[in-house]
Every structure is written in C-alpha cells, then in structure tokens.
Amino acid sequence: MLISALVIFIALAFFIMERVRPGRGLPNSRGWYVRALFLNLAQYGVVTLAGVTWEDWLHGSSWLDIASVMPSPVQGVLAWFIGTFIFYWWHRIRHDSDFLWRSLHQIHHSASRIEALTAFYKHPAEMIVNSVIISLVLFTMLGADLEAAAWFNLFAVSGEFFYHSNIKTPHWVGYFMQRPEHHSIHHQYDVHKFNFGDITLWDRLFGTFKDTREFAPRCGFDEGKEEQIGKMLVWVDVNRAQAARS
C-alpha cells in the first residue's frame, strides 16, 4: 500500500512540475486528453488483470530463489537492473519488427506531446506483453517475492514518468539515467530511434546512445495521424511513409 501511494505521489509530482516549470511548449493535439485518459485507464486494467492471472500463475516455481537470500528492496533493485537490459532489447525489437511496431508500439510513438501522460500512452496489447515479461523476470527467472515486485514497479514506473516528463534536467543525469531530453530524440518526428533504454548504460554499450542538451523540436507522426487511434488499435500502420525506426 505504501509503495502504491509513492507511485501516485511521484506521478502527481511530475504532473505539477510540468505545469509549474515546463521544459518546452507542447503542441495542441485534438482529443489528446481523452485518448490519454482512455489508455492510462487501460494500463490500470492490465495491472488489475495481471494480479489475478499471470502474476499468480508464474509466482511459485523459478530458476533462482533470490527471495531467500536478500531483502525485498534489494531484490527489487536487482530485478529492475536486469529488467532494464531485457527491456532495452525488447524495445529495439519492437522497432525493428514491422509486425511488432504496427501491432504494439506505434501508438506510443504517435503522440506529438511527450509528457508524463505519455509514459503509459500505449496499446493495451503492448501493456499486457510488457507485464508478462516483467512477471517472467521477477518470478520465473529470479524467484523474487511479491514485495520485491512492488519495489520493481516503483523504480520502473518512476523511470517511465521521469524520462517522458516535460521538464529540463541537468546534463550530468544522463551519465546514469535517460533524461527527458534524451527520450525526446527517441520520439522525434521522422526519427523514432536512439536512446532505447531506461538507463543510458545499454545504449552506450550497444551504439544507440545519442546525447543532447535540448529537446527534439518535433515529436510524433505526420499531422493528424495520432488521432487515428481506432486504426492503430486494430493494427493498421498509419504512418508507413516515415523513416526507418532502427
């Protein structure tokens, strides 16, 4: 319960900071808040579903048993670090595969406004697959306990809100974490590549890091494409003409 309250507090803190001192002006997007509310509520639904399905099914048998040798917060940190490596590659695969881009990831990149609300502006199917992968890492691979899973989620969700938020950050933060400025390059119009990881270590090691001190001038798809959410939900690629994504 305490960790859930922390997640809510962190989300609200980013929303407030964006409005008190925004990093840059964001474009007006017709229907943005309705779409964002719908998809963020879908994320809540996936979390609820996970708790009574695959999390329960996968919790029990595991390759390792870190729950027996370390406290829950340490388990959470370890699982999160391992998860950043796995999700770095999973993120690249979603860009490299036309099918996965179309069916899972394009909705997230269609947004012209990159802010805290965009963190979970994702196709429900992508949310489900991501949640299953997280459960496999936590429970099947590592044998973490449920409290560790809560700590993992705190770190992962905080990171998502941070690097999607519309706030300026010190350049030195980028030696460790992906900054909002870095992630805007990842979402940049006609680019949609570079800076895949939650932390910059993996991008630096595998040649996908692109440093910047400024936000990308424009993000998302061609004008009007992000409003075609109905098509994207049924896996229609609404932006075929854009540049390669890897």
Short mmCIF file of C-alpha atoms in Angstrom, two decimals:
data_model
loop_
_atom_site.label_atom_id
_atom_site.label_comp_id
_atom_site.label_asym_id
_atom_site.label_seq_id
_atom_site.Cartn_x
_atom_site.Cartn_y
_atom_site.Cartn_z
CA MET A 1 0.00 0.00 0.00
CA LEU A 2 2.85 2.41 0.87
CA ILE A 3 4.61 1.74 -2.44
CA SER A 4 1.37 2.26 -4.38
CA ALA A 5 0.93 5.58 -2.60
CA LEU A 6 4.50 6.52 -3.55
CA VAL A 7 3.79 5.78 -7.22
CA ILE A 8 0.74 8.07 -7.12
CA PHE A 9 2.74 10.78 -5.34
CA ILE A 10 5.55 10.58 -7.92
CA ALA A 11 3.10 10.77 -10.81
CA LEU A 12 1.41 13.83 -9.32
CA ALA A 13 4.79 15.44 -8.66
CA PHE A 14 5.76 15.17 -12.32
CA PHE A 15 2.37 16.50 -13.47
CA ILE A 16 2.77 19.51 -11.18
CA MET A 17 6.40 20.20 -12.15
CA GLU A 18 5.47 20.15 -15.83
CA ARG A 19 2.88 22.83 -15.28
CA VAL A 20 4.88 24.99 -12.88
CA ARG A 21 8.05 24.95 -14.97
CA PRO A 22 7.58 23.17 -18.33
CA GLY A 23 10.67 22.20 -20.26
CA ARG A 24 9.26 23.44 -23.57
CA GLY A 25 5.99 24.36 -25.18
CA LEU A 26 3.96 21.37 -26.36
CA PRO A 27 1.72 21.33 -29.44
CA ASN A 28 -2.04 21.30 -29.16
CA SER A 29 -3.42 17.91 -30.14
CA ARG A 30 -7.13 17.47 -30.68
CA GLY A 31 -8.57 14.85 -28.33
CA TRP A 32 -5.24 14.26 -26.59
CA TYR A 33 -6.50 14.17 -23.02
CA VAL A 34 -9.41 11.87 -23.89
CA ARG A 35 -7.09 9.42 -25.65
CA ALA A 36 -4.50 9.63 -22.88
CA LEU A 37 -7.11 9.04 -20.17
CA PHE A 38 -8.50 6.03 -22.05
CA LEU A 39 -5.10 4.37 -22.48
CA ASN A 40 -3.93 5.15 -18.95
CA LEU A 41 -7.13 3.59 -17.59
CA ALA A 42 -6.39 0.58 -19.78
CA GLN A 43 -3.00 0.34 -18.08
CA TYR A 44 -4.74 0.24 -14.70
CA GLY A 45 -6.95 -2.55 -16.05
CA VAL A 46 -3.91 -4.54 -17.16
CA VAL A 47 -2.30 -4.18 -13.72
CA THR A 48 -5.50 -5.42 -12.10
CA LEU A 49 -5.77 -8.33 -14.54
CA ALA A 50 -2.12 -9.28 -14.01
CA GLY A 51 -2.63 -9.61 -10.27
CA VAL A 52 -5.25 -12.34 -10.69
CA THR A 53 -3.79 -14.14 -13.72
CA TRP A 54 -0.20 -14.42 -14.95
CA GLU A 55 1.44 -12.96 -11.84
CA ASP A 56 -0.33 -15.60 -9.77
CA TRP A 57 0.42 -18.37 -12.28
CA LEU A 58 4.13 -17.53 -12.57
CA HIS A 59 4.74 -16.93 -8.86
CA GLY A 60 5.84 -20.21 -7.32
CA SER A 61 8.35 -22.07 -9.49
CA SER A 62 11.55 -20.30 -10.51
CA TRP A 63 15.09 -20.85 -11.77
CA LEU A 64 16.62 -18.90 -8.88
CA ASP A 65 15.42 -18.05 -5.38
CA ILE A 66 16.69 -14.57 -4.57
CA ALA A 67 13.87 -14.11 -2.07
CA SER A 68 15.69 -16.47 0.29
CA VAL A 69 18.99 -14.58 0.28
CA MET A 70 18.22 -10.85 0.12
CA PRO A 71 15.62 -8.38 1.42
CA SER A 72 12.75 -7.32 -0.80
CA PRO A 73 14.03 -3.81 -1.68
CA VAL A 74 17.38 -5.27 -2.81
CA GLN A 75 15.55 -7.91 -4.84
CA GLY A 76 13.59 -5.11 -6.46
CA VAL A 77 16.72 -3.14 -7.38
CA LEU A 78 18.43 -6.23 -8.83
CA ALA A 79 15.34 -7.23 -10.79
CA TRP A 80 14.93 -3.68 -12.10
CA PHE A 81 18.55 -3.53 -13.29
CA ILE A 82 18.25 -6.88 -15.06
CA GLY A 83 14.91 -5.73 -16.44
CA THR A 84 16.48 -2.61 -17.97
CA PHE A 85 18.78 -4.85 -20.03
CA ILE A 86 15.97 -7.16 -21.16
CA PHE A 87 13.65 -4.27 -21.98
CA TYR A 88 16.39 -2.44 -23.87
CA TRP A 89 16.47 -5.33 -26.35
CA TRP A 90 12.72 -5.85 -26.28
CA HIS A 91 12.32 -2.15 -27.10
CA ARG A 92 14.70 -2.43 -30.07
CA ILE A 93 12.86 -5.50 -31.33
CA ARG A 94 9.57 -3.59 -31.29
CA HIS A 95 11.18 -1.01 -33.56
CA ASP A 96 12.93 -3.50 -35.85
CA SER A 97 9.89 -5.73 -36.43
CA ASP A 98 7.23 -4.23 -38.69
CA PHE A 99 4.63 -6.52 -37.10
CA LEU A 100 5.50 -5.58 -33.51
CA TRP A 101 5.76 -1.90 -34.42
CA ARG A 102 2.34 -1.95 -36.04
CA SER A 103 0.57 -4.16 -33.52
CA LEU A 104 2.16 -2.96 -30.27
CA HIS A 105 4.38 0.10 -30.37
CA GLN A 106 3.23 2.67 -32.93
CA ILE A 107 0.52 4.12 -30.67
CA HIS A 108 3.15 5.17 -28.15
CA HIS A 109 5.22 6.89 -30.83
CA SER A 110 2.26 8.58 -32.48
CA ALA A 111 1.98 11.13 -29.66
CA SER A 112 3.13 14.64 -30.52
CA ARG A 113 3.12 15.64 -26.84
CA ILE A 114 5.87 13.96 -24.83
CA GLU A 115 4.99 14.48 -21.18
CA ALA A 116 4.28 12.38 -18.11
CA LEU A 117 0.89 11.34 -19.51
CA THR A 118 2.69 9.81 -22.50
CA ALA A 119 4.54 7.30 -20.30
CA PHE A 120 1.64 4.83 -20.45
CA TYR A 121 0.10 6.03 -23.69
CA LYS A 122 0.41 2.52 -25.13
CA HIS A 123 -1.60 -0.13 -26.92
CA PRO A 124 -3.30 -2.41 -24.35
CA ALA A 125 -1.70 -5.42 -26.06
CA GLU A 126 1.74 -3.89 -25.53
CA MET A 127 0.90 -3.31 -21.87
CA ILE A 128 -0.07 -6.96 -21.48
CA VAL A 129 3.08 -8.31 -23.17
CA ASN A 130 5.28 -5.98 -21.10
CA SER A 131 3.57 -7.10 -17.90
CA VAL A 132 4.06 -10.78 -18.74
CA ILE A 133 7.77 -10.19 -19.46
CA ILE A 134 8.15 -8.39 -16.12
CA SER A 135 6.48 -11.31 -14.32
CA LEU A 136 8.77 -13.78 -16.08
CA VAL A 137 11.83 -11.81 -14.96
CA LEU A 138 10.64 -11.34 -11.38
CA PHE A 139 9.15 -14.72 -10.65
CA THR A 140 10.19 -17.36 -13.20
CA MET A 141 13.78 -16.18 -13.65
CA LEU A 142 14.71 -14.69 -10.27
CA GLY A 143 12.24 -16.06 -7.74
CA ALA A 144 11.56 -12.66 -6.22
CA ASP A 145 8.79 -12.17 -3.68
CA LEU A 146 5.67 -10.02 -4.11
CA GLU A 147 7.06 -7.11 -2.12
CA ALA A 148 10.09 -7.07 -4.42
CA ALA A 149 7.71 -6.89 -7.36
CA ALA A 150 6.18 -3.77 -5.83
CA TRP A 151 9.64 -2.20 -5.47
CA PHE A 152 10.44 -3.12 -9.08
CA ASN A 153 7.27 -1.40 -10.23
CA LEU A 154 8.11 1.71 -8.20
CA PHE A 155 11.51 2.02 -9.89
CA ALA A 156 10.21 1.19 -13.38
CA VAL A 157 7.17 3.47 -13.23
CA SER A 158 9.20 6.33 -11.76
CA GLY A 159 11.67 5.99 -14.62
CA GLU A 160 8.89 6.00 -17.22
CA PHE A 161 7.37 9.15 -15.77
CA PHE A 162 10.77 10.82 -15.45
CA TYR A 163 12.09 10.43 -18.97
CA HIS A 164 8.73 11.16 -20.59
CA SER A 165 8.14 14.27 -18.49
CA ASN A 166 8.26 17.79 -19.88
CA ILE A 167 10.92 19.13 -17.52
CA LYS A 168 14.51 20.25 -18.06
CA THR A 169 17.18 18.22 -16.29
CA PRO A 170 20.91 18.63 -15.56
CA HIS A 171 23.14 17.14 -18.24
CA TRP A 172 25.06 15.01 -15.72
CA VAL A 173 21.92 12.95 -15.01
CA GLY A 174 22.41 11.44 -18.47
CA TYR A 175 25.52 9.60 -17.33
CA PHE A 176 23.19 7.28 -15.43
CA MET A 177 19.54 7.72 -16.42
CA GLN A 178 17.89 8.56 -19.67
CA ARG A 179 16.84 12.20 -19.44
CA PRO A 180 13.61 13.67 -20.86
CA GLU A 181 15.78 15.49 -23.40
CA HIS A 182 17.32 12.17 -24.50
CA HIS A 183 13.97 10.46 -24.80
CA SER A 184 12.54 13.26 -26.91
CA ILE A 185 15.15 12.29 -29.54
CA HIS A 186 13.77 8.74 -29.40
CA HIS A 187 10.29 10.12 -30.18
CA GLN A 188 11.49 12.74 -32.67
CA TYR A 189 9.45 13.18 -35.84
CA ASP A 190 10.83 11.13 -38.74
CA VAL A 191 13.48 9.56 -36.47
CA HIS A 192 11.95 7.22 -33.83
CA LYS A 193 15.24 5.59 -32.85
CA PHE A 194 18.21 6.04 -30.46
CA ASN A 195 18.08 6.07 -26.64
CA PHE A 196 16.05 2.90 -26.12
CA GLY A 197 16.97 2.14 -22.52
CA ASP A 198 15.72 3.27 -19.14
CA ILE A 199 19.36 3.78 -18.21
CA THR A 200 21.96 5.03 -20.67
CA LEU A 201 24.44 2.20 -20.00
CA TRP A 202 22.94 -0.17 -22.56
CA ASP A 203 22.62 2.47 -25.28
CA ARG A 204 26.25 3.47 -24.74
CA LEU A 205 27.44 -0.15 -24.86
CA PHE A 206 25.47 -1.11 -27.96
CA GLY A 207 25.87 2.05 -30.02
CA THR A 208 22.38 3.54 -29.83
CA PHE A 209 23.06 6.45 -27.49
CA LYS A 210 22.60 9.98 -28.82
CA ASP A 211 23.41 12.79 -26.44
CA THR A 212 21.64 16.14 -26.45
CA ARG A 213 21.18 19.16 -24.23
CA GLU A 214 17.93 20.24 -25.88
CA PHE A 215 14.52 18.73 -26.55
CA ALA A 216 13.71 17.49 -30.05
CA PRO A 217 11.91 20.23 -32.00
CA ARG A 218 9.02 17.97 -33.00
CA CYS A 219 7.79 14.51 -31.98
CA GLY A 220 5.23 12.01 -33.19
CA PHE A 221 3.83 11.30 -36.65
CA ASP A 222 2.56 13.40 -39.54
CA GLU A 223 -0.16 15.86 -38.63
CA GLY A 224 -3.47 14.18 -37.86
CA LYS A 225 -2.06 10.64 -37.71
CA GLU A 226 -2.10 10.37 -33.92
CA GLU A 227 -5.86 10.97 -33.95
CA GLN A 228 -6.34 7.72 -35.90
CA ILE A 229 -6.22 5.71 -32.70
CA GLY A 230 -9.03 3.40 -33.81
CA LYS A 231 -6.94 2.20 -36.74
CA MET A 232 -3.85 1.75 -34.58
CA LEU A 233 -5.81 -0.29 -32.04
CA VAL A 234 -6.63 -2.79 -34.80
CA TRP A 235 -3.01 -2.84 -36.01
CA VAL A 236 -3.18 -0.60 -39.06
CA ASP A 237 0.15 1.15 -39.71
CA VAL A 238 -0.98 4.76 -40.07
CA ASN A 239 2.45 6.17 -40.85
CA ARG A 240 4.12 3.86 -43.38
CA ALA A 241 5.96 6.68 -45.13
CA GLN A 242 8.13 7.64 -42.17
CA ALA A 243 11.81 6.89 -41.84
CA ALA A 244 13.21 3.58 -40.62
CA ARG A 245 12.91 3.12 -36.88
CA SER A 246 16.20 1.43 -36.11
#
